[in-house]
Amino acid sequence: MSIVVTAATGHLGTLVVDELLQRVPADQVVAVARNAEKAAPLADRGVEVRIADYNDTDALAKAFGAGDTVLLISGLEPNRLDQHRAVIAAAKEAGVARIAYTSALGGPKADFDLATDHIATEQAILDSGLPYTFLRNGWYNEVYTDQIPVQLANGVVGSAGDGRIASAARRDYAAAAAVVLTGEGHETKAYELNGDTDWTLTEYAAELSKQSGKAVAYNNLSPADHAQVLVGAGLPEPVAQLFVGVDDAIERGLLARRSGDLSRLIGRPTTPVADAVAAALKA
C-alpha cells in the first residue's frame, strides 16, 4: 500500500512528493509520471516511479494497486475531464483505499468556466463510490509572481477590478495535500483552501513597485481587451477566456473567501504574496 501522486513531475506534483518525503519513508511514495527521464530525480530520492499518461488506459491500469492512497492532480489539456475519468476508473478497478483530488475553490458553487471540469470530476469521484478527499485549491501566488519580468516591463494587466484574491504559495497547497495523504480523518471531506490574507491587483502592483524599485501600475481592462492581450501573448483563445473568466470571479469576490482550512491543515500561516514577490525577485 503506497501513496501515489499523479502528474508527479509537474510544478505541484514535485512539491507534493517533496512534502511527503518529509513525513514518510521514500519506499511508501510512488510517483506517476509520463517521462522517465524527467522523473529520474524522484527515483534518485528512493521514490518508485510508474510511467503512465492520463490518455493511456493500459498504463493507468498498472499505475495503482490495492490499498493505495492516490492523489489525482488535475490535468491541463483540453480533454482533461476524460483523462480524470480514466484515472478514477483505473483507481477503482485497482481497489485503491482513497482518492484525493485537486479541485477548485468553491466546488459545485464555483460558477466560472475554469471550475467546470473540476465540478464534473468531483461528481465522477462521488459516482465511483471511492472514499475521497477534495482539495479545493484557490489561486496560487505564483500565477502572478511567475510573470514578474513581464510585469516589470509592461505593468500588471487584468480585468478583475478591485476584486480581492486570497492566494497562497504552491508549496502551501502541496503541504496540505501531504497532510491529507498521510493523516487520518480526511475521508469524505472537502477542504476550501486559500490564503490567510487577500489583496487586489492594484495592491499587488504597489508591492511589486516597492520591492523592485520600479514603478509598476495595474491596468484594469475590459474583459474583451484582456482576452485580446492574452491571445497576443500567445495563449490560445479558449485558455485566454478561462483566465478572463477567473478575473470576473475575482471581481465578484469568489476567490477572496478565507475559510482558514489551509492554514489549519498545514499548521502555520499561509505564505503572503509579498513574500512570494520577494522570493521571485531574488530568484
mmCIF file of C-alpha atoms in Angstrom:
data_model
loop_
_atom_site.group_PDB
_atom_site.id
_atom_site.type_symbol
_atom_site.label_atom_id
_atom_site.label_comp_id
_atom_site.label_asym_id
_atom_site.label_seq_id
_atom_site.Cartn_x
_atom_site.Cartn_y
_atom_site.Cartn_z
ATOM 1 C CA MET A 1 0.000 0.000 0.000
ATOM 2 C CA SER A 2 1.564 3.223 -1.209
ATOM 3 C CA ILE A 3 0.840 6.915 -1.523
ATOM 4 C CA VAL A 4 0.594 7.537 -5.246
ATOM 5 C CA VAL A 5 0.985 11.024 -6.713
ATOM 6 C CA THR A 6 -0.075 11.530 -10.319
ATOM 7 C CA ALA A 7 1.490 14.220 -12.531
ATOM 8 C CA ALA A 8 4.370 13.946 -10.091
ATOM 9 C CA THR A 9 6.888 15.876 -12.167
ATOM 10 C CA GLY A 10 4.679 18.949 -12.573
ATOM 11 C CA HIS A 11 5.032 22.131 -10.543
ATOM 12 C CA LEU A 12 2.602 20.994 -7.839
ATOM 13 C CA GLY A 13 3.367 17.278 -8.007
ATOM 14 C CA THR A 14 7.082 17.768 -7.407
ATOM 15 C CA LEU A 15 6.348 19.808 -4.299
ATOM 16 C CA VAL A 16 3.813 17.257 -3.025
ATOM 17 C CA VAL A 17 6.384 14.472 -3.321
ATOM 18 C CA ASP A 18 8.925 16.633 -1.511
ATOM 19 C CA GLU A 19 6.438 17.299 1.297
ATOM 20 C CA LEU A 20 5.601 13.603 1.538
ATOM 21 C CA LEU A 21 9.268 12.683 1.873
ATOM 22 C CA GLN A 22 9.446 14.936 4.927
ATOM 23 C CA ARG A 23 6.695 12.847 6.522
ATOM 24 C CA VAL A 24 7.049 9.223 5.400
ATOM 25 C CA PRO A 25 9.842 6.936 4.119
ATOM 26 C CA ALA A 26 10.545 7.093 0.399
ATOM 27 C CA ASP A 27 9.522 3.480 -0.128
ATOM 28 C CA GLN A 28 5.947 4.460 0.742
ATOM 29 C CA VAL A 29 5.743 7.030 -2.073
ATOM 30 C CA VAL A 30 5.020 6.345 -5.739
ATOM 31 C CA ALA A 31 5.341 8.967 -8.473
ATOM 32 C CA VAL A 32 3.258 8.549 -11.616
ATOM 33 C CA ALA A 33 4.839 10.431 -14.499
ATOM 34 C CA ARG A 34 4.775 10.467 -18.284
ATOM 35 C CA ASN A 35 8.522 10.757 -18.752
ATOM 36 C CA ALA A 36 11.072 8.539 -17.021
ATOM 37 C CA GLU A 37 13.925 10.961 -17.644
ATOM 38 C CA LYS A 38 12.045 13.840 -16.072
ATOM 39 C CA ALA A 39 11.151 11.606 -13.123
ATOM 40 C CA ALA A 40 14.747 10.481 -12.570
ATOM 41 C CA PRO A 41 15.394 12.989 -9.737
ATOM 42 C CA LEU A 42 12.470 11.478 -7.847
ATOM 43 C CA ALA A 43 13.787 7.966 -8.401
ATOM 44 C CA ASP A 44 17.171 9.128 -7.120
ATOM 45 C CA ARG A 45 15.432 10.023 -3.840
ATOM 46 C CA GLY A 46 14.145 6.471 -3.462
ATOM 47 C CA VAL A 47 10.664 7.042 -4.843
ATOM 48 C CA GLU A 48 9.164 4.346 -7.065
ATOM 49 C CA VAL A 49 8.311 5.741 -10.496
ATOM 50 C CA ARG A 50 5.456 4.331 -12.553
ATOM 51 C CA ILE A 51 5.165 5.576 -16.111
ATOM 52 C CA ALA A 52 1.636 6.408 -17.179
ATOM 53 C CA ASP A 53 -0.144 9.059 -19.200
ATOM 54 C CA TYR A 54 -3.677 10.203 -18.418
ATOM 55 C CA ASN A 55 -4.542 9.315 -22.029
ATOM 56 C CA ASP A 56 -3.148 5.755 -21.806
ATOM 57 C CA THR A 57 -5.700 3.479 -20.146
ATOM 58 C CA ASP A 58 -3.404 0.436 -20.329
ATOM 59 C CA ALA A 59 -0.651 2.268 -18.468
ATOM 60 C CA LEU A 60 -3.103 3.678 -15.931
ATOM 61 C CA ALA A 61 -4.255 0.150 -15.156
ATOM 62 C CA LYS A 62 -0.734 -0.567 -13.876
ATOM 63 C CA ALA A 63 -0.279 2.726 -12.036
ATOM 64 C CA PHE A 64 -2.308 1.864 -8.938
ATOM 65 C CA GLY A 65 -2.508 -1.021 -6.519
ATOM 66 C CA ALA A 66 -4.990 -2.334 -3.985
ATOM 67 C CA GLY A 67 -4.990 -0.249 -0.831
ATOM 68 C CA ASP A 68 -3.090 2.700 -2.346
ATOM 69 C CA THR A 69 -3.935 6.266 -1.432
ATOM 70 C CA VAL A 70 -3.987 8.285 -4.647
ATOM 71 C CA LEU A 71 -3.626 11.999 -5.316
ATOM 72 C CA LEU A 72 -5.160 12.914 -8.655
ATOM 73 C CA ILE A 73 -3.619 16.228 -9.678
ATOM 74 C CA SER A 74 -5.862 17.864 -12.237
ATOM 75 C CA GLY A 75 -4.663 17.893 -15.819
ATOM 76 C CA LEU A 76 -4.181 20.877 -18.098
ATOM 77 C CA GLU A 77 -5.166 19.527 -21.504
ATOM 78 C CA PRO A 78 -8.486 20.327 -23.232
ATOM 79 C CA ASN A 79 -9.721 16.754 -22.693
ATOM 80 C CA ARG A 80 -8.795 16.711 -19.023
ATOM 81 C CA LEU A 81 -12.254 15.629 -17.848
ATOM 82 C CA ASP A 82 -11.980 12.456 -19.914
ATOM 83 C CA GLN A 83 -8.469 11.989 -18.535
ATOM 84 C CA HIS A 84 -9.673 12.386 -14.961
ATOM 85 C CA ARG A 85 -12.450 9.858 -15.537
ATOM 86 C CA ALA A 86 -9.880 7.399 -16.892
ATOM 87 C CA VAL A 87 -7.732 7.813 -13.763
ATOM 88 C CA ILE A 88 -10.761 7.364 -11.492
ATOM 89 C CA ALA A 89 -11.820 4.220 -13.358
ATOM 90 C CA ALA A 90 -8.310 2.750 -13.116
ATOM 91 C CA ALA A 91 -8.106 3.581 -9.410
ATOM 92 C CA LYS A 92 -11.481 1.955 -8.732
ATOM 93 C CA GLU A 93 -10.539 -1.151 -10.701
ATOM 94 C CA ALA A 94 -7.303 -1.434 -8.732
ATOM 95 C CA GLY A 95 -9.135 -1.210 -5.416
ATOM 96 C CA VAL A 96 -7.401 1.871 -4.033
ATOM 97 C CA ALA A 97 -8.242 2.859 -0.471
ATOM 98 C CA ARG A 98 -8.881 6.548 -1.150
ATOM 99 C CA ILE A 99 -8.553 9.163 -3.865
ATOM 100 C CA ALA A 100 -7.767 12.828 -3.200
ATOM 101 C CA TYR A 101 -8.327 15.371 -5.950
ATOM 102 C CA THR A 102 -7.024 18.908 -6.501
ATOM 103 C CA SER A 103 -10.249 20.705 -7.314
ATOM 104 C CA ALA A 104 -11.330 24.359 -7.494
ATOM 105 C CA LEU A 105 -12.226 26.711 -4.674
ATOM 106 C CA GLY A 106 -15.978 26.691 -4.124
ATOM 107 C CA GLY A 107 -16.614 23.223 -5.533
ATOM 108 C CA PRO A 108 -20.114 22.924 -7.033
ATOM 109 C CA LYS A 109 -20.819 26.579 -6.164
ATOM 110 C CA ALA A 110 -17.993 27.839 -8.400
ATOM 111 C CA ASP A 111 -19.740 29.326 -11.436
ATOM 112 C CA PHE A 112 -16.737 30.250 -13.589
ATOM 113 C CA ASP A 113 -15.609 28.217 -16.581
ATOM 114 C CA LEU A 114 -12.264 27.102 -15.133
ATOM 115 C CA ALA A 115 -14.178 25.240 -12.411
ATOM 116 C CA THR A 116 -16.481 23.309 -14.755
ATOM 117 C CA ASP A 117 -14.214 20.289 -15.255
ATOM 118 C CA HIS A 118 -13.376 20.258 -11.553
ATOM 119 C CA ILE A 119 -17.048 20.078 -10.602
ATOM 120 C CA ALA A 120 -17.612 17.235 -13.060
ATOM 121 C CA THR A 121 -14.536 15.399 -11.756
ATOM 122 C CA GLU A 122 -15.755 15.661 -8.181
ATOM 123 C CA GLN A 123 -19.067 14.163 -9.301
ATOM 124 C CA ALA A 124 -17.275 11.340 -11.137
ATOM 125 C CA ILE A 125 -15.405 10.521 -7.929
ATOM 126 C CA LEU A 126 -18.646 10.562 -5.933
ATOM 127 C CA ASP A 127 -20.271 8.310 -8.543
ATOM 128 C CA SER A 128 -17.343 5.870 -8.320
ATOM 129 C CA GLY A 129 -18.069 5.149 -4.676
ATOM 130 C CA LEU A 130 -14.410 5.522 -3.760
ATOM 131 C CA PRO A 131 -13.519 7.121 -0.424
ATOM 132 C CA TYR A 132 -12.382 10.633 -1.284
ATOM 133 C CA THR A 133 -10.936 13.934 -0.163
ATOM 134 C CA PHE A 134 -11.451 17.083 -2.215
ATOM 135 C CA LEU A 135 -8.679 19.683 -2.040
ATOM 136 C CA ARG A 136 -10.381 22.759 -3.458
ATOM 137 C CA ASN A 137 -7.385 24.917 -4.218
ATOM 138 C CA GLY A 138 -7.625 28.668 -4.588
ATOM 139 C CA TRP A 139 -5.293 30.823 -6.660
ATOM 140 C CA TYR A 140 -1.523 30.422 -6.358
ATOM 141 C CA ASN A 141 0.793 33.352 -5.631
ATOM 142 C CA GLU A 142 2.912 32.062 -8.480
ATOM 143 C CA VAL A 143 0.158 32.751 -11.029
ATOM 144 C CA TYR A 144 1.285 36.365 -10.677
ATOM 145 C CA THR A 145 4.870 36.236 -9.449
ATOM 146 C CA ASP A 146 5.950 33.940 -12.303
ATOM 147 C CA GLN A 147 5.085 36.862 -14.597
ATOM 148 C CA ILE A 148 7.188 39.458 -12.795
ATOM 149 C CA PRO A 149 9.676 40.015 -15.668
ATOM 150 C CA VAL A 150 6.751 40.856 -17.977
ATOM 151 C CA GLN A 151 5.059 42.943 -15.273
ATOM 152 C CA LEU A 152 8.188 44.997 -14.688
ATOM 153 C CA ALA A 153 8.332 45.773 -18.397
ATOM 154 C CA ASN A 154 4.631 46.252 -19.157
ATOM 155 C CA GLY A 155 2.733 46.588 -15.895
ATOM 156 C CA VAL A 156 0.178 44.243 -14.342
ATOM 157 C CA VAL A 157 -2.732 43.530 -16.669
ATOM 158 C CA GLY A 158 -6.125 42.071 -15.823
ATOM 159 C CA SER A 159 -9.872 42.624 -15.685
ATOM 160 C CA ALA A 160 -10.509 41.893 -12.009
ATOM 161 C CA GLY A 161 -11.240 45.471 -10.969
ATOM 162 C CA ASP A 162 -10.939 45.879 -7.206
ATOM 163 C CA GLY A 163 -11.696 42.214 -6.539
ATOM 164 C CA ARG A 164 -9.661 40.620 -3.780
ATOM 165 C CA ILE A 165 -7.590 37.431 -4.067
ATOM 166 C CA ALA A 166 -6.830 35.240 -1.053
ATOM 167 C CA SER A 167 -3.899 33.428 -2.626
ATOM 168 C CA ALA A 168 -1.239 31.186 -1.133
ATOM 169 C CA ALA A 169 2.031 29.655 -2.279
ATOM 170 C CA ARG A 170 2.034 26.472 -4.322
ATOM 171 C CA ARG A 171 4.169 24.970 -1.546
ATOM 172 C CA ASP A 172 1.341 25.670 0.933
ATOM 173 C CA TYR A 173 -1.127 23.691 -1.171
ATOM 174 C CA ALA A 174 1.417 20.887 -1.578
ATOM 175 C CA ALA A 175 1.887 20.709 2.179
ATOM 176 C CA ALA A 176 -1.878 20.446 2.673
ATOM 177 C CA ALA A 177 -2.033 17.592 0.184
ATOM 178 C CA ALA A 178 0.754 15.767 2.026
ATOM 179 C CA VAL A 179 -1.055 16.187 5.345
ATOM 180 C CA VAL A 180 -4.264 14.787 3.889
ATOM 181 C CA LEU A 181 -2.490 11.888 2.187
ATOM 182 C CA THR A 182 -0.599 10.807 5.303
ATOM 183 C CA GLY A 183 -3.127 11.611 8.025
ATOM 184 C CA GLU A 184 -6.354 10.173 9.370
ATOM 185 C CA GLY A 185 -9.839 11.616 9.418
ATOM 186 C CA HIS A 186 -9.860 13.160 5.951
ATOM 187 C CA GLU A 187 -12.263 10.760 4.222
ATOM 188 C CA THR A 188 -15.400 12.283 2.677
ATOM 189 C CA LYS A 189 -14.052 15.765 3.406
ATOM 190 C CA ALA A 190 -13.913 18.768 1.107
ATOM 191 C CA TYR A 191 -11.413 21.452 2.096
ATOM 192 C CA GLU A 192 -11.710 25.010 0.810
ATOM 193 C CA LEU A 193 -8.071 26.036 0.531
ATOM 194 C CA ASN A 194 -6.784 29.577 0.131
ATOM 195 C CA GLY A 195 -4.619 32.183 1.808
ATOM 196 C CA ASP A 196 -4.983 33.895 5.165
ATOM 197 C CA THR A 197 -4.805 37.372 3.620
ATOM 198 C CA ASP A 198 -6.314 38.864 0.493
ATOM 199 C CA TRP A 199 -5.230 41.622 -1.849
ATOM 200 C CA THR A 200 -6.196 43.418 -5.041
ATOM 201 C CA LEU A 201 -4.157 43.614 -8.209
ATOM 202 C CA THR A 202 -3.640 47.317 -7.515
ATOM 203 C CA GLU A 203 -2.132 46.403 -4.139
ATOM 204 C CA TYR A 204 -0.043 43.703 -5.809
ATOM 205 C CA ALA A 205 1.345 46.221 -8.315
ATOM 206 C CA ALA A 206 2.169 48.602 -5.455
ATOM 207 C CA GLU A 207 4.002 45.821 -3.580
ATOM 208 C CA LEU A 208 5.976 44.920 -6.687
ATOM 209 C CA SER A 209 6.843 48.588 -7.168
ATOM 210 C CA LYS A 210 8.051 48.897 -3.565
ATOM 211 C CA GLN A 211 10.206 45.800 -3.666
ATOM 212 C CA SER A 212 11.628 46.242 -7.164
ATOM 213 C CA GLY A 213 12.165 49.992 -7.010
ATOM 214 C CA LYS A 214 10.450 50.291 -10.392
ATOM 215 C CA ALA A 215 7.049 51.943 -10.866
ATOM 216 C CA VAL A 216 4.527 49.255 -11.789
ATOM 217 C CA ALA A 217 0.843 50.024 -12.373
ATOM 218 C CA TYR A 218 -2.197 47.793 -12.588
ATOM 219 C CA ASN A 219 -4.002 48.245 -15.883
ATOM 220 C CA ASN A 220 -7.626 47.184 -15.459
ATOM 221 C CA LEU A 221 -9.014 46.278 -18.872
ATOM 222 C CA SER A 222 -12.402 45.293 -20.188
ATOM 223 C CA PRO A 223 -12.838 41.508 -20.471
ATOM 224 C CA ALA A 224 -12.626 41.739 -24.269
ATOM 225 C CA ASP A 225 -9.409 43.747 -24.185
ATOM 226 C CA HIS A 226 -7.951 41.465 -21.530
ATOM 227 C CA ALA A 227 -8.627 38.417 -23.710
ATOM 228 C CA GLN A 228 -7.011 40.174 -26.665
ATOM 229 C CA VAL A 229 -3.864 40.876 -24.638
ATOM 230 C CA LEU A 230 -3.639 37.247 -23.509
ATOM 231 C CA VAL A 231 -4.085 35.939 -27.041
ATOM 232 C CA GLY A 232 -1.436 38.385 -28.213
ATOM 233 C CA ALA A 233 0.887 36.957 -25.573
ATOM 234 C CA GLY A 234 0.476 33.511 -27.103
ATOM 235 C CA LEU A 235 -2.392 31.907 -25.220
ATOM 236 C CA PRO A 236 -4.993 30.027 -27.269
ATOM 237 C CA GLU A 237 -8.335 31.831 -27.331
ATOM 238 C CA PRO A 238 -10.155 29.235 -25.146
ATOM 239 C CA VAL A 239 -7.419 29.424 -22.499
ATOM 240 C CA ALA A 240 -7.455 33.225 -22.592
ATOM 241 C CA GLN A 241 -11.211 33.176 -21.996
ATOM 242 C CA LEU A 242 -10.731 30.894 -18.993
ATOM 243 C CA PHE A 243 -8.373 33.410 -17.388
ATOM 244 C CA VAL A 244 -10.731 36.270 -18.179
ATOM 245 C CA GLY A 245 -13.472 34.245 -16.504
ATOM 246 C CA VAL A 246 -11.308 33.852 -13.407
ATOM 247 C CA ASP A 247 -10.822 37.626 -13.266
ATOM 248 C CA ASP A 248 -14.586 38.022 -13.410
ATOM 249 C CA ALA A 249 -14.851 35.596 -10.481
ATOM 250 C CA ILE A 250 -12.220 37.612 -8.611
ATOM 251 C CA GLU A 251 -14.152 40.815 -9.200
ATOM 252 C CA ARG A 252 -17.249 39.112 -7.763
ATOM 253 C CA GLY A 253 -15.327 38.066 -4.643
ATOM 254 C CA LEU A 254 -15.251 34.330 -5.319
ATOM 255 C CA LEU A 255 -11.501 33.980 -4.726
ATOM 256 C CA ALA A 256 -11.439 36.072 -1.564
ATOM 257 C CA ARG A 257 -13.350 33.671 0.674
ATOM 258 C CA ARG A 258 -10.997 32.786 3.508
ATOM 259 C CA SER A 259 -12.058 29.539 5.175
ATOM 260 C CA GLY A 260 -8.874 29.013 7.203
ATOM 261 C CA ASP A 261 -8.760 25.362 6.098
ATOM 262 C CA LEU A 262 -5.338 25.698 4.505
ATOM 263 C CA SER A 263 -3.505 27.194 7.476
ATOM 264 C CA ARG A 264 -5.262 24.750 9.830
ATOM 265 C CA LEU A 265 -4.153 21.763 7.757
ATOM 266 C CA ILE A 266 -0.523 22.836 7.434
ATOM 267 C CA GLY A 267 -0.261 24.120 10.995
ATOM 268 C CA ARG A 268 1.175 27.527 10.084
ATOM 269 C CA PRO A 269 0.142 30.757 8.358
ATOM 270 C CA THR A 270 -0.023 30.677 4.584
ATOM 271 C CA THR A 271 2.645 32.473 2.557
ATOM 272 C CA PRO A 272 1.750 36.141 1.891
ATOM 273 C CA VAL A 273 2.005 37.340 -1.680
ATOM 274 C CA ALA A 274 4.604 39.912 -0.542
ATOM 275 C CA ASP A 275 6.907 37.053 0.442
ATOM 276 C CA ALA A 276 6.342 35.422 -2.925
ATOM 277 C CA VAL A 277 7.230 38.702 -4.678
ATOM 278 C CA ALA A 278 10.447 38.909 -2.652
ATOM 279 C CA ALA A 279 11.402 35.324 -3.482
ATOM 280 C CA ALA A 280 10.697 35.796 -7.172
ATOM 281 C CA LEU A 281 12.741 38.993 -7.356
ATOM 282 C CA LYS A 282 15.623 37.294 -5.568
ATOM 283 C CA ALA A 283 15.480 34.368 -7.970
#
